[in-house]
Amino acid sequence: MQRQLSSLLNNTAIHFALLLLFALLLNREGTWVASGNENIYLLYLFKAWHPSFLATDFTFLEPTGGHPVFNFLFGWPTLFLPLNIFGWIGRFASWAVLFTALLRIGRRFRIPPWMVFTAILLWLIQRQSFMSNEWIIGTFEAKCAGYACLLFAIDTILDGKIVLPAILTGLSFTFHSAVGLWGGAAIGLAFISMNSFRSNLKFIAWATLFALPGIIATFPMMFGSHPITPDEAEFIVTIEMPFHLDPFVFGSAKIAVLYLMLLCNFLHYRSNRDDRTLKFLIRFQIALGAFFAFGILCRYLGEFSIV
C-alpha cells in the first residue's frame, strides 16, 4: 500500500495532467479565448497571414506587434481555423511544452518528483511572479515560445550540450526580444563562466546566428526613423505599464525578499560546491539579479529607455 501511494505521489504523468488541469480551470487568464493579451496578439498572428485584415486601422499600421518571426511561423493555422479554436490549441500546446520544461529542470535538484510538482503548483497559485505581474503560463503569444526556448536551453546545458542550447537561446530572443535579451544574456554569462574558450566561442556563434532574425526585426523599432523617444519611454514605464516595468511600484519589501531568496540559493550552493548543476543555476540567477539591480539604478537615474 505504501509503495503504491509513493508511486502515485511521484508519477510525473499525473503531475503533468494536474498542472494542465489547473492551468485550464484556475489559471489567471480564465476560460475564454481570446482574453487578456490575446485580444491584441492573436490579431497580429492572424494579420501575418491575412495582410488585408484591419488594413485601415491606424493602430495596426505596424503589422507585427514586434514579433514577426513568431507570427509568421505560428500564424499559418489561421488560414483554416477560427481564431478562438487556434487560440485554445496554442494555449494547450504552449502549456504542455512549458510544464514539460519546468518538470525536467525540477528533477535536477535531486528531490522527489512530488516536491517538484508542489513547487510548480505553489508558483501557479501565487500567480507565477512575486512582482511585476509577469507570467509564463497564460494566454498564447510570442513570449510563450520565448520562455519555452529559454527553459529548454537551461535544461540542455545541464545535459552538457553546447549547440542545441545555444540555438534555443538565440531563438528565445528571435521569438520575444525582452525574454531573450535578459534571460538569454544570463544563460550566456553563466555558460561562459564555466566553460572553455572554444566551447564559449561555439555557443556565442550559434546563439548569435539564431538571434539574428530577432535583431533584424528589433533594430528598426529601437533605432529606425521613428524610435521610441525618452518621453515615450517614461510614459510607458510610469503610466502605461508601471505594474510591469517600474521597480518603484513593486515594493521595497518584495524586492528585499527576492534578493533574500537569491542569498538562500547561494548559501545552498556553497554547501554543495561540487554540484555542477547548482553552480550553473546560481550563476544564472546571480546574472538575473545583477540585471534587475541595474534596472533599479536606471529607474533611479531616470534612464527610462533602458528600463
PDB file of C-alpha atoms in Angstrom:
ATOM      1  CA  MET A   1       0.000   0.000   0.000  1.00  0.00           C
ATOM      2  CA  GLN A   2       2.783   2.414   0.925  1.00  0.00           C
ATOM      3  CA  ARG A   3       4.649   1.560  -2.264  1.00  0.00           C
ATOM      4  CA  GLN A   4       1.530   2.222  -4.365  1.00  0.00           C
ATOM      5  CA  LEU A   5       0.976   5.555  -2.635  1.00  0.00           C
ATOM      6  CA  SER A   6       4.600   6.526  -3.229  1.00  0.00           C
ATOM      7  CA  SER A   7       4.243   5.544  -6.889  1.00  0.00           C
ATOM      8  CA  LEU A   8       1.170   7.762  -7.263  1.00  0.00           C
ATOM      9  CA  LEU A   9       2.810  10.679  -5.470  1.00  0.00           C
ATOM     10  CA  ASN A  10       5.840  10.511  -7.756  1.00  0.00           C
ATOM     11  CA  ASN A  11       4.042   9.810 -11.028  1.00  0.00           C
ATOM     12  CA  THR A  12       5.191  12.511 -13.456  1.00  0.00           C
ATOM     13  CA  ALA A  13       2.312  11.838 -15.857  1.00  0.00           C
ATOM     14  CA  ILE A  14      -0.202  12.541 -13.077  1.00  0.00           C
ATOM     15  CA  HIS A  15       1.690  15.704 -12.114  1.00  0.00           C
ATOM     16  CA  PHE A  16       1.657  16.868 -15.731  1.00  0.00           C
ATOM     17  CA  ALA A  17      -2.083  16.222 -16.100  1.00  0.00           C
ATOM     18  CA  LEU A  18      -2.910  18.019 -12.835  1.00  0.00           C
ATOM     19  CA  LEU A  19      -0.856  21.058 -13.835  1.00  0.00           C
ATOM     20  CA  LEU A  20      -2.661  21.248 -17.176  1.00  0.00           C
ATOM     21  CA  LEU A  21      -5.977  20.956 -15.358  1.00  0.00           C
ATOM     22  CA  PHE A  22      -5.007  23.776 -13.005  1.00  0.00           C
ATOM     23  CA  ALA A  23      -3.988  25.958 -15.945  1.00  0.00           C
ATOM     24  CA  LEU A  24      -7.295  25.253 -17.659  1.00  0.00           C
ATOM     25  CA  LEU A  25      -9.616  25.804 -14.696  1.00  0.00           C
ATOM     26  CA  LEU A  26      -7.874  28.085 -12.218  1.00  0.00           C
ATOM     27  CA  ASN A  27      -5.191  29.983 -14.084  1.00  0.00           C
ATOM     28  CA  ARG A  28      -5.127  33.760 -14.345  1.00  0.00           C
ATOM     29  CA  GLU A  29      -6.450  34.008 -17.920  1.00  0.00           C
ATOM     30  CA  GLY A  30      -9.817  32.364 -17.320  1.00  0.00           C
ATOM     31  CA  THR A  31     -11.748  30.094 -19.648  1.00  0.00           C
ATOM     32  CA  TRP A  32     -12.290  32.360 -22.664  1.00  0.00           C
ATOM     33  CA  VAL A  33     -10.243  32.790 -25.824  1.00  0.00           C
ATOM     34  CA  ALA A  34      -9.465  35.468 -26.669  1.00  0.00           C
ATOM     35  CA  SER A  35      -8.763  37.144 -23.341  1.00  0.00           C
ATOM     36  CA  GLY A  36      -6.096  39.418 -21.949  1.00  0.00           C
ATOM     37  CA  ASN A  37      -3.192  39.941 -24.319  1.00  0.00           C
ATOM     38  CA  GLU A  38      -4.746  37.615 -26.884  1.00  0.00           C
ATOM     39  CA  ASN A  39      -7.156  40.408 -27.809  1.00  0.00           C
ATOM     40  CA  ILE A  40      -4.131  42.058 -29.419  1.00  0.00           C
ATOM     41  CA  TYR A  41      -1.577  39.371 -30.173  1.00  0.00           C
ATOM     42  CA  LEU A  42      -3.939  36.844 -31.755  1.00  0.00           C
ATOM     43  CA  LEU A  43      -4.938  39.574 -34.193  1.00  0.00           C
ATOM     44  CA  TYR A  44      -1.291  40.106 -35.123  1.00  0.00           C
ATOM     45  CA  LEU A  45      -0.932  36.355 -35.728  1.00  0.00           C
ATOM     46  CA  PHE A  46      -3.978  36.481 -37.962  1.00  0.00           C
ATOM     47  CA  LYS A  47      -2.768  39.588 -39.793  1.00  0.00           C
ATOM     48  CA  ALA A  48       0.585  37.954 -40.591  1.00  0.00           C
ATOM     49  CA  TRP A  49      -1.263  35.577 -42.928  1.00  0.00           C
ATOM     50  CA  HIS A  50      -4.110  37.916 -43.900  1.00  0.00           C
ATOM     51  CA  PRO A  51      -2.422  41.214 -44.874  1.00  0.00           C
ATOM     52  CA  SER A  52      -5.701  42.941 -45.725  1.00  0.00           C
ATOM     53  CA  PHE A  53      -7.053  42.370 -42.196  1.00  0.00           C
ATOM     54  CA  LEU A  54      -7.547  45.695 -40.368  1.00  0.00           C
ATOM     55  CA  ALA A  55      -5.724  47.393 -43.246  1.00  0.00           C
ATOM     56  CA  THR A  56      -7.302  50.779 -42.466  1.00  0.00           C
ATOM     57  CA  ASP A  57      -6.856  50.592 -38.674  1.00  0.00           C
ATOM     58  CA  PHE A  58      -4.048  53.025 -37.768  1.00  0.00           C
ATOM     59  CA  THR A  59      -3.269  51.058 -34.579  1.00  0.00           C
ATOM     60  CA  PHE A  60      -2.176  48.141 -36.767  1.00  0.00           C
ATOM     61  CA  LEU A  61      -0.049  50.120 -39.209  1.00  0.00           C
ATOM     62  CA  GLU A  62       2.948  48.323 -37.695  1.00  0.00           C
ATOM     63  CA  PRO A  63       1.814  44.815 -38.703  1.00  0.00           C
ATOM     64  CA  THR A  64       3.898  42.544 -36.447  1.00  0.00           C
ATOM     65  CA  GLY A  65       3.452  43.688 -32.847  1.00  0.00           C
ATOM     66  CA  GLY A  66       7.225  43.332 -32.539  1.00  0.00           C
ATOM     67  CA  HIS A  67       7.145  39.558 -33.124  1.00  0.00           C
ATOM     68  CA  PRO A  68       7.320  38.981 -36.900  1.00  0.00           C
ATOM     69  CA  VAL A  69       9.101  35.609 -36.761  1.00  0.00           C
ATOM     70  CA  PHE A  70       6.676  34.169 -34.220  1.00  0.00           C
ATOM     71  CA  ASN A  71       3.677  35.487 -36.151  1.00  0.00           C
ATOM     72  CA  PHE A  72       4.917  34.017 -39.422  1.00  0.00           C
ATOM     73  CA  LEU A  73       5.917  30.613 -38.037  1.00  0.00           C
ATOM     74  CA  PHE A  74       2.859  30.085 -35.848  1.00  0.00           C
ATOM     75  CA  GLY A  75       0.151  32.067 -37.614  1.00  0.00           C
ATOM     76  CA  TRP A  76      -0.441  29.844 -40.650  1.00  0.00           C
ATOM     77  CA  PRO A  77      -3.201  27.723 -38.979  1.00  0.00           C
ATOM     78  CA  THR A  78      -5.366  30.852 -39.040  1.00  0.00           C
ATOM     79  CA  LEU A  79      -5.762  30.157 -42.767  1.00  0.00           C
ATOM     80  CA  PHE A  80      -8.209  27.384 -41.916  1.00  0.00           C
ATOM     81  CA  LEU A  81      -9.002  27.594 -38.169  1.00  0.00           C
ATOM     82  CA  PRO A  82     -11.227  30.099 -36.315  1.00  0.00           C
ATOM     83  CA  LEU A  83      -9.200  32.348 -34.019  1.00  0.00           C
ATOM     84  CA  ASN A  84     -10.745  31.034 -30.793  1.00  0.00           C
ATOM     85  CA  ILE A  85     -10.014  27.395 -31.731  1.00  0.00           C
ATOM     86  CA  PHE A  86      -6.493  28.320 -32.796  1.00  0.00           C
ATOM     87  CA  GLY A  87      -6.026  30.191 -29.510  1.00  0.00           C
ATOM     88  CA  TRP A  88      -7.053  27.148 -27.465  1.00  0.00           C
ATOM     89  CA  ILE A  89      -4.701  24.893 -29.413  1.00  0.00           C
ATOM     90  CA  GLY A  90      -1.900  27.407 -28.877  1.00  0.00           C
ATOM     91  CA  ARG A  91      -2.616  27.619 -25.165  1.00  0.00           C
ATOM     92  CA  PHE A  92      -2.609  23.875 -24.612  1.00  0.00           C
ATOM     93  CA  ALA A  93       0.476  23.333 -26.758  1.00  0.00           C
ATOM     94  CA  SER A  94       2.446  26.077 -25.005  1.00  0.00           C
ATOM     95  CA  TRP A  95       1.308  24.943 -21.544  1.00  0.00           C
ATOM     96  CA  ALA A  96       2.338  21.366 -22.314  1.00  0.00           C
ATOM     97  CA  VAL A  97       5.791  22.397 -23.541  1.00  0.00           C
ATOM     98  CA  LEU A  98       6.394  24.791 -20.643  1.00  0.00           C
ATOM     99  CA  PHE A  99       5.259  22.345 -17.942  1.00  0.00           C
ATOM    100  CA  THR A 100       7.481  19.676 -19.509  1.00  0.00           C
ATOM    101  CA  ALA A 101      10.457  22.032 -19.330  1.00  0.00           C
ATOM    102  CA  LEU A 102       9.729  23.005 -15.715  1.00  0.00           C
ATOM    103  CA  LEU A 103       9.351  19.377 -14.625  1.00  0.00           C
ATOM    104  CA  ARG A 104      12.595  18.443 -16.383  1.00  0.00           C
ATOM    105  CA  ILE A 105      14.532  21.260 -14.709  1.00  0.00           C
ATOM    106  CA  GLY A 106      12.943  20.427 -11.356  1.00  0.00           C
ATOM    107  CA  ARG A 107      14.322  16.895 -11.411  1.00  0.00           C
ATOM    108  CA  ARG A 108      17.845  18.377 -11.412  1.00  0.00           C
ATOM    109  CA  PHE A 109      17.501  19.342  -7.759  1.00  0.00           C
ATOM    110  CA  ARG A 110      17.588  15.701  -6.614  1.00  0.00           C
ATOM    111  CA  ILE A 111      14.303  15.945  -4.769  1.00  0.00           C
ATOM    112  CA  PRO A 112      11.266  13.641  -5.090  1.00  0.00           C
ATOM    113  CA  PRO A 113       9.016  14.394  -8.104  1.00  0.00           C
ATOM    114  CA  TRP A 114       6.093  15.264  -5.826  1.00  0.00           C
ATOM    115  CA  MET A 115       8.145  18.124  -4.382  1.00  0.00           C
ATOM    116  CA  VAL A 116       8.856  19.459  -7.870  1.00  0.00           C
ATOM    117  CA  PHE A 117       5.139  19.263  -8.667  1.00  0.00           C
ATOM    118  CA  THR A 118       4.228  21.020  -5.404  1.00  0.00           C
ATOM    119  CA  ALA A 119       6.713  23.809  -6.071  1.00  0.00           C
ATOM    120  CA  ILE A 120       5.308  24.447  -9.554  1.00  0.00           C
ATOM    121  CA  LEU A 121       1.756  24.316  -8.188  1.00  0.00           C
ATOM    122  CA  LEU A 122       2.532  26.862  -5.457  1.00  0.00           C
ATOM    123  CA  TRP A 123       4.155  29.078  -8.080  1.00  0.00           C
ATOM    124  CA  LEU A 124       0.945  28.908 -10.133  1.00  0.00           C
ATOM    125  CA  ILE A 125      -1.240  29.608  -7.102  1.00  0.00           C
ATOM    126  CA  GLN A 126       0.669  32.801  -6.285  1.00  0.00           C
ATOM    127  CA  ARG A 127       0.195  33.887  -9.911  1.00  0.00           C
ATOM    128  CA  GLN A 128       3.679  32.987 -11.147  1.00  0.00           C
ATOM    129  CA  SER A 129       5.556  36.121 -10.157  1.00  0.00           C
ATOM    130  CA  PHE A 130       6.476  37.738  -6.888  1.00  0.00           C
ATOM    131  CA  MET A 131       6.350  41.145  -8.551  1.00  0.00           C
ATOM    132  CA  SER A 132       5.986  42.857 -11.945  1.00  0.00           C
ATOM    133  CA  ASN A 133       2.884  40.841 -12.899  1.00  0.00           C
ATOM    134  CA  GLU A 134       4.951  38.656 -15.234  1.00  0.00           C
ATOM    135  CA  TRP A 135       3.768  35.172 -16.192  1.00  0.00           C
ATOM    136  CA  ILE A 136       4.684  32.192 -18.367  1.00  0.00           C
ATOM    137  CA  ILE A 137       1.540  30.037 -18.278  1.00  0.00           C
ATOM    138  CA  GLY A 138      -1.391  32.034 -19.632  1.00  0.00           C
ATOM    139  CA  THR A 139      -2.526  33.319 -22.988  1.00  0.00           C
ATOM    140  CA  PHE A 140      -0.958  32.185 -26.253  1.00  0.00           C
ATOM    141  CA  GLU A 141       1.577  34.701 -27.502  1.00  0.00           C
ATOM    142  CA  ALA A 142       5.201  35.142 -28.507  1.00  0.00           C
ATOM    143  CA  LYS A 143       6.675  35.086 -25.025  1.00  0.00           C
ATOM    144  CA  CYS A 144       5.358  31.541 -24.503  1.00  0.00           C
ATOM    145  CA  ALA A 145       7.695  30.397 -27.288  1.00  0.00           C
ATOM    146  CA  GLY A 146      10.466  32.616 -25.936  1.00  0.00           C
ATOM    147  CA  TYR A 147      10.234  31.148 -22.435  1.00  0.00           C
ATOM    148  CA  ALA A 148       9.969  27.591 -23.780  1.00  0.00           C
ATOM    149  CA  CYS A 149      13.234  28.061 -25.677  1.00  0.00           C
ATOM    150  CA  LEU A 150      14.841  29.645 -22.627  1.00  0.00           C
ATOM    151  CA  LEU A 151      13.837  26.839 -20.247  1.00  0.00           C
ATOM    152  CA  PHE A 152      14.895  24.069 -22.621  1.00  0.00           C
ATOM    153  CA  ALA A 153      18.171  25.906 -23.201  1.00  0.00           C
ATOM    154  CA  ILE A 154      18.818  25.667 -19.455  1.00  0.00           C
ATOM    155  CA  ASP A 155      17.789  22.004 -19.424  1.00  0.00           C
ATOM    156  CA  THR A 156      20.052  21.046 -22.325  1.00  0.00           C
ATOM    157  CA  ILE A 157      23.013  22.976 -20.897  1.00  0.00           C
ATOM    158  CA  LEU A 158      22.610  20.899 -17.744  1.00  0.00           C
ATOM    159  CA  ASP A 159      22.845  17.837 -20.009  1.00  0.00           C
ATOM    160  CA  GLY A 160      26.270  19.054 -21.116  1.00  0.00           C
ATOM    161  CA  LYS A 161      25.260  20.113 -24.633  1.00  0.00           C
ATOM    162  CA  ILE A 162      26.520  23.223 -26.426  1.00  0.00           C
ATOM    163  CA  VAL A 163      24.973  23.697 -29.879  1.00  0.00           C
ATOM    164  CA  LEU A 164      21.322  22.926 -29.057  1.00  0.00           C
ATOM    165  CA  PRO A 165      21.091  25.243 -26.010  1.00  0.00           C
ATOM    166  CA  ALA A 166      22.891  27.956 -27.978  1.00  0.00           C
ATOM    167  CA  ILE A 167      20.314  27.670 -30.774  1.00  0.00           C
ATOM    168  CA  LEU A 168      17.464  27.753 -28.252  1.00  0.00           C
ATOM    169  CA  THR A 169      18.956  30.796 -26.518  1.00  0.00           C
ATOM    170  CA  GLY A 170      19.132  32.629 -29.837  1.00  0.00           C
ATOM    171  CA  LEU A 171      15.587  31.616 -30.727  1.00  0.00           C
ATOM    172  CA  SER A 172      14.290  32.924 -27.403  1.00  0.00           C
ATOM    173  CA  PHE A 173      15.414  36.395 -28.492  1.00  0.00           C
ATOM    174  CA  THR A 174      14.049  35.947 -32.009  1.00  0.00           C
ATOM    175  CA  PHE A 175      10.621  34.964 -30.686  1.00  0.00           C
ATOM    176  CA  HIS A 176      10.494  37.611 -27.924  1.00  0.00           C
ATOM    177  CA  SER A 177      13.277  40.180 -27.598  1.00  0.00           C
ATOM    178  CA  ALA A 178      12.631  41.045 -23.935  1.00  0.00           C
ATOM    179  CA  VAL A 179      12.634  37.410 -22.811  1.00  0.00           C
ATOM    180  CA  GLY A 180      15.661  36.538 -24.903  1.00  0.00           C
ATOM    181  CA  LEU A 181      17.654  39.667 -24.127  1.00  0.00           C
ATOM    182  CA  TRP A 182      17.852  39.351 -20.343  1.00  0.00           C
ATOM    183  CA  GLY A 183      17.195  35.637 -19.939  1.00  0.00           C
ATOM    184  CA  GLY A 184      19.490  34.788 -22.849  1.00  0.00           C
ATOM    185  CA  ALA A 185      22.220  37.071 -21.565  1.00  0.00           C
ATOM    186  CA  ALA A 186      22.022  35.448 -18.125  1.00  0.00           C
ATOM    187  CA  ILE A 187      22.283  31.983 -19.689  1.00  0.00           C
ATOM    188  CA  GLY A 188      25.228  33.137 -21.791  1.00  0.00           C
ATOM    189  CA  LEU A 189      27.105  34.632 -18.850  1.00  0.00           C
ATOM    190  CA  ALA A 190      26.558  31.534 -16.702  1.00  0.00           C
ATOM    191  CA  PHE A 191      27.706  29.275 -19.552  1.00  0.00           C
ATOM    192  CA  ILE A 192      30.774  31.360 -20.401  1.00  0.00           C
ATOM    193  CA  SER A 193      31.887  31.453 -16.758  1.00  0.00           C
ATOM    194  CA  MET A 194      32.000  27.640 -16.632  1.00  0.00           C
ATOM    195  CA  ASN A 195      33.372  26.519 -19.995  1.00  0.00           C
ATOM    196  CA  SER A 196      36.441  26.679 -22.205  1.00  0.00           C
ATOM    197  CA  PHE A 197      37.168  29.409 -24.745  1.00  0.00           C
ATOM    198  CA  ARG A 198      36.448  27.024 -27.637  1.00  0.00           C
ATOM    199  CA  SER A 199      33.077  25.985 -26.184  1.00  0.00           C
ATOM    200  CA  ASN A 200      32.195  29.601 -25.446  1.00  0.00           C
ATOM    201  CA  LEU A 201      33.019  30.657 -28.995  1.00  0.00           C
ATOM    202  CA  LYS A 202      30.818  27.914 -30.403  1.00  0.00           C
ATOM    203  CA  PHE A 203      27.962  28.825 -28.061  1.00  0.00           C
ATOM    204  CA  ILE A 204      28.147  32.542 -28.903  1.00  0.00           C
ATOM    205  CA  ALA A 205      28.321  31.881 -32.657  1.00  0.00           C
ATOM    206  CA  TRP A 206      25.253  29.607 -32.744  1.00  0.00           C
ATOM    207  CA  ALA A 207      23.253  31.804 -30.366  1.00  0.00           C
ATOM    208  CA  THR A 208      24.018  34.932 -32.398  1.00  0.00           C
ATOM    209  CA  LEU A 209      23.115  33.204 -35.671  1.00  0.00           C
ATOM    210  CA  PHE A 210      19.665  32.188 -34.422  1.00  0.00           C
ATOM    211  CA  ALA A 211      19.103  35.547 -32.726  1.00  0.00           C
ATOM    212  CA  LEU A 212      19.758  37.421 -35.988  1.00  0.00           C
ATOM    213  CA  PRO A 213      16.123  37.393 -37.210  1.00  0.00           C
ATOM    214  CA  GLY A 214      15.073  38.951 -33.905  1.00  0.00           C
ATOM    215  CA  ILE A 215      17.891  41.515 -34.056  1.00  0.00           C
ATOM    216  CA  ILE A 216      16.894  42.493 -37.603  1.00  0.00           C
ATOM    217  CA  ALA A 217      13.242  42.842 -36.542  1.00  0.00           C
ATOM    218  CA  THR A 218      14.006  44.812 -33.364  1.00  0.00           C
ATOM    219  CA  PHE A 219      16.576  47.210 -34.813  1.00  0.00           C
ATOM    220  CA  PRO A 220      14.099  49.479 -36.691  1.00  0.00           C
ATOM    221  CA  MET A 221      11.928  49.867 -33.576  1.00  0.00           C
ATOM    222  CA  MET A 222      14.916  50.931 -31.482  1.00  0.00           C
ATOM    223  CA  PHE A 223      16.996  52.905 -33.989  1.00  0.00           C
ATOM    224  CA  GLY A 224      14.841  53.409 -37.101  1.00  0.00           C
ATOM    225  CA  SER A 225      13.218  56.551 -38.422  1.00  0.00           C
ATOM    226  CA  HIS A 226      10.666  56.552 -35.572  1.00  0.00           C
ATOM    227  CA  PRO A 227      12.422  55.102 -32.488  1.00  0.00           C
ATOM    228  CA  ILE A 228      10.913  55.345 -29.021  1.00  0.00           C
ATOM    229  CA  THR A 229      11.776  58.755 -27.559  1.00  0.00           C
ATOM    230  CA  PRO A 230      12.829  59.256 -23.910  1.00  0.00           C
ATOM    231  CA  ASP A 231       9.466  60.882 -23.146  1.00  0.00           C
ATOM    232  CA  GLU A 232       7.598  57.953 -24.690  1.00  0.00           C
ATOM    233  CA  ALA A 233       9.754  55.532 -22.709  1.00  0.00           C
ATOM    234  CA  GLU A 234       8.944  57.389 -19.483  1.00  0.00           C
ATOM    235  CA  PHE A 235       5.222  57.275 -20.302  1.00  0.00           C
ATOM    236  CA  ILE A 236       5.375  53.510 -20.952  1.00  0.00           C
ATOM    237  CA  VAL A 237       7.268  52.812 -17.716  1.00  0.00           C
ATOM    238  CA  THR A 238       5.400  55.110 -15.328  1.00  0.00           C
ATOM    239  CA  ILE A 239       1.894  55.458 -16.805  1.00  0.00           C
ATOM    240  CA  GLU A 240       1.070  52.705 -19.283  1.00  0.00           C
ATOM    241  CA  MET A 241       2.721  49.668 -17.673  1.00  0.00           C
ATOM    242  CA  PRO A 242       4.201  50.513 -14.246  1.00  0.00           C
ATOM    243  CA  PHE A 243       2.992  47.149 -12.911  1.00  0.00           C
ATOM    244  CA  HIS A 244       5.332  45.502 -15.443  1.00  0.00           C
ATOM    245  CA  LEU A 245       8.247  47.894 -15.739  1.00  0.00           C
ATOM    246  CA  ASP A 246       8.564  50.335 -12.833  1.00  0.00           C
ATOM    247  CA  PRO A 247      10.542  48.926  -9.871  1.00  0.00           C
ATOM    248  CA  PHE A 248       9.447  51.908  -7.796  1.00  0.00           C
ATOM    249  CA  VAL A 249       5.922  50.452  -7.620  1.00  0.00           C
ATOM    250  CA  PHE A 250       6.990  46.836  -6.962  1.00  0.00           C
ATOM    251  CA  GLY A 251       7.528  47.487  -3.256  1.00  0.00           C
ATOM    252  CA  SER A 252      10.884  47.579  -1.462  1.00  0.00           C
ATOM    253  CA  ALA A 253       9.883  44.710   0.839  1.00  0.00           C
ATOM    254  CA  LYS A 254       9.176  42.410  -2.111  1.00  0.00           C
ATOM    255  CA  ILE A 255      12.462  43.349  -3.756  1.00  0.00           C
ATOM    256  CA  ALA A 256      14.304  42.623  -0.488  1.00  0.00           C
ATOM    257  CA  VAL A 257      12.613  39.221  -0.184  1.00  0.00           C
ATOM    258  CA  LEU A 258      13.573  38.403  -3.764  1.00  0.00           C
ATOM    259  CA  TYR A 259      17.248  39.068  -3.066  1.00  0.00           C
ATOM    260  CA  LEU A 260      16.970  37.171   0.218  1.00  0.00           C
ATOM    261  CA  MET A 261      15.761  34.154  -1.772  1.00  0.00           C
ATOM    262  CA  LEU A 262      18.792  34.551  -4.044  1.00  0.00           C
ATOM    263  CA  LEU A 263      21.038  34.625  -0.972  1.00  0.00           C
ATOM    264  CA  CYS A 264      19.466  31.417   0.350  1.00  0.00           C
ATOM    265  CA  ASN A 265      20.039  29.739  -3.012  1.00  0.00           C
ATOM    266  CA  PHE A 266      23.655  30.895  -2.978  1.00  0.00           C
ATOM    267  CA  LEU A 267      24.222  29.515   0.535  1.00  0.00           C
ATOM    268  CA  HIS A 268      22.697  26.208  -0.559  1.00  0.00           C
ATOM    269  CA  TYR A 269      25.124  26.123  -3.483  1.00  0.00           C
ATOM    270  CA  ARG A 270      28.043  26.919  -1.136  1.00  0.00           C
ATOM    271  CA  SER A 271      27.259  23.770   0.812  1.00  0.00           C
ATOM    272  CA  ASN A 272      27.213  21.769  -2.458  1.00  0.00           C
ATOM    273  CA  ARG A 273      30.067  23.389  -4.388  1.00  0.00           C
ATOM    274  CA  ASP A 274      30.852  20.272  -6.433  1.00  0.00           C
ATOM    275  CA  ASP A 275      27.352  20.155  -7.915  1.00  0.00           C
ATOM    276  CA  ARG A 276      27.775  21.492 -11.459  1.00  0.00           C
ATOM    277  CA  THR A 277      24.006  21.853 -11.921  1.00  0.00           C
ATOM    278  CA  LEU A 278      23.681  24.117  -8.882  1.00  0.00           C
ATOM    279  CA  LYS A 279      26.767  26.037  -9.998  1.00  0.00           C
ATOM    280  CA  PHE A 280      25.173  26.881 -13.348  1.00  0.00           C
ATOM    281  CA  LEU A 281      21.767  27.695 -11.867  1.00  0.00           C
ATOM    282  CA  ILE A 282      23.136  30.016  -9.172  1.00  0.00           C
ATOM    283  CA  ARG A 283      25.290  31.858 -11.701  1.00  0.00           C
ATOM    284  CA  PHE A 284      22.256  32.229 -13.951  1.00  0.00           C
ATOM    285  CA  GLN A 285      20.270  33.655 -11.031  1.00  0.00           C
ATOM    286  CA  ILE A 286      23.089  35.998  -9.980  1.00  0.00           C
ATOM    287  CA  ALA A 287      23.235  37.378 -13.528  1.00  0.00           C
ATOM    288  CA  LEU A 288      19.470  37.989 -13.487  1.00  0.00           C
ATOM    289  CA  GLY A 289      19.773  39.627 -10.069  1.00  0.00           C
ATOM    290  CA  ALA A 290      22.502  41.914 -11.395  1.00  0.00           C
ATOM    291  CA  PHE A 291      20.347  42.891 -14.399  1.00  0.00           C
ATOM    292  CA  PHE A 292      17.442  43.657 -12.070  1.00  0.00           C
ATOM    293  CA  ALA A 293      19.655  45.817  -9.859  1.00  0.00           C
ATOM    294  CA  PHE A 294      20.842  47.639 -12.980  1.00  0.00           C
ATOM    295  CA  GLY A 295      17.207  48.278 -13.928  1.00  0.00           C
ATOM    296  CA  ILE A 296      16.511  49.763 -10.485  1.00  0.00           C
ATOM    297  CA  LEU A 297      19.558  52.039 -10.878  1.00  0.00           C
ATOM    298  CA  CYS A 298      18.415  53.172 -14.338  1.00  0.00           C
ATOM    299  CA  ARG A 299      14.960  53.957 -12.952  1.00  0.00           C
ATOM    300  CA  TYR A 300      16.523  55.984 -10.145  1.00  0.00           C
ATOM    301  CA  LEU A 301      18.619  57.920 -12.682  1.00  0.00           C
ATOM    302  CA  GLY A 302      15.623  58.471 -14.952  1.00  0.00           C
ATOM    303  CA  GLU A 303      17.011  56.382 -17.834  1.00  0.00           C
ATOM    304  CA  PHE A 304      13.597  55.124 -18.877  1.00  0.00           C
ATOM    305  CA  SER A 305      14.724  53.981 -22.341  1.00  0.00           C
ATOM    306  CA  ILE A 306      16.843  51.291 -20.651  1.00  0.00           C
ATOM    307  CA  VAL A 307      14.266  50.340 -18.021  1.00  0.00           C
TER     308      VAL A 307
END
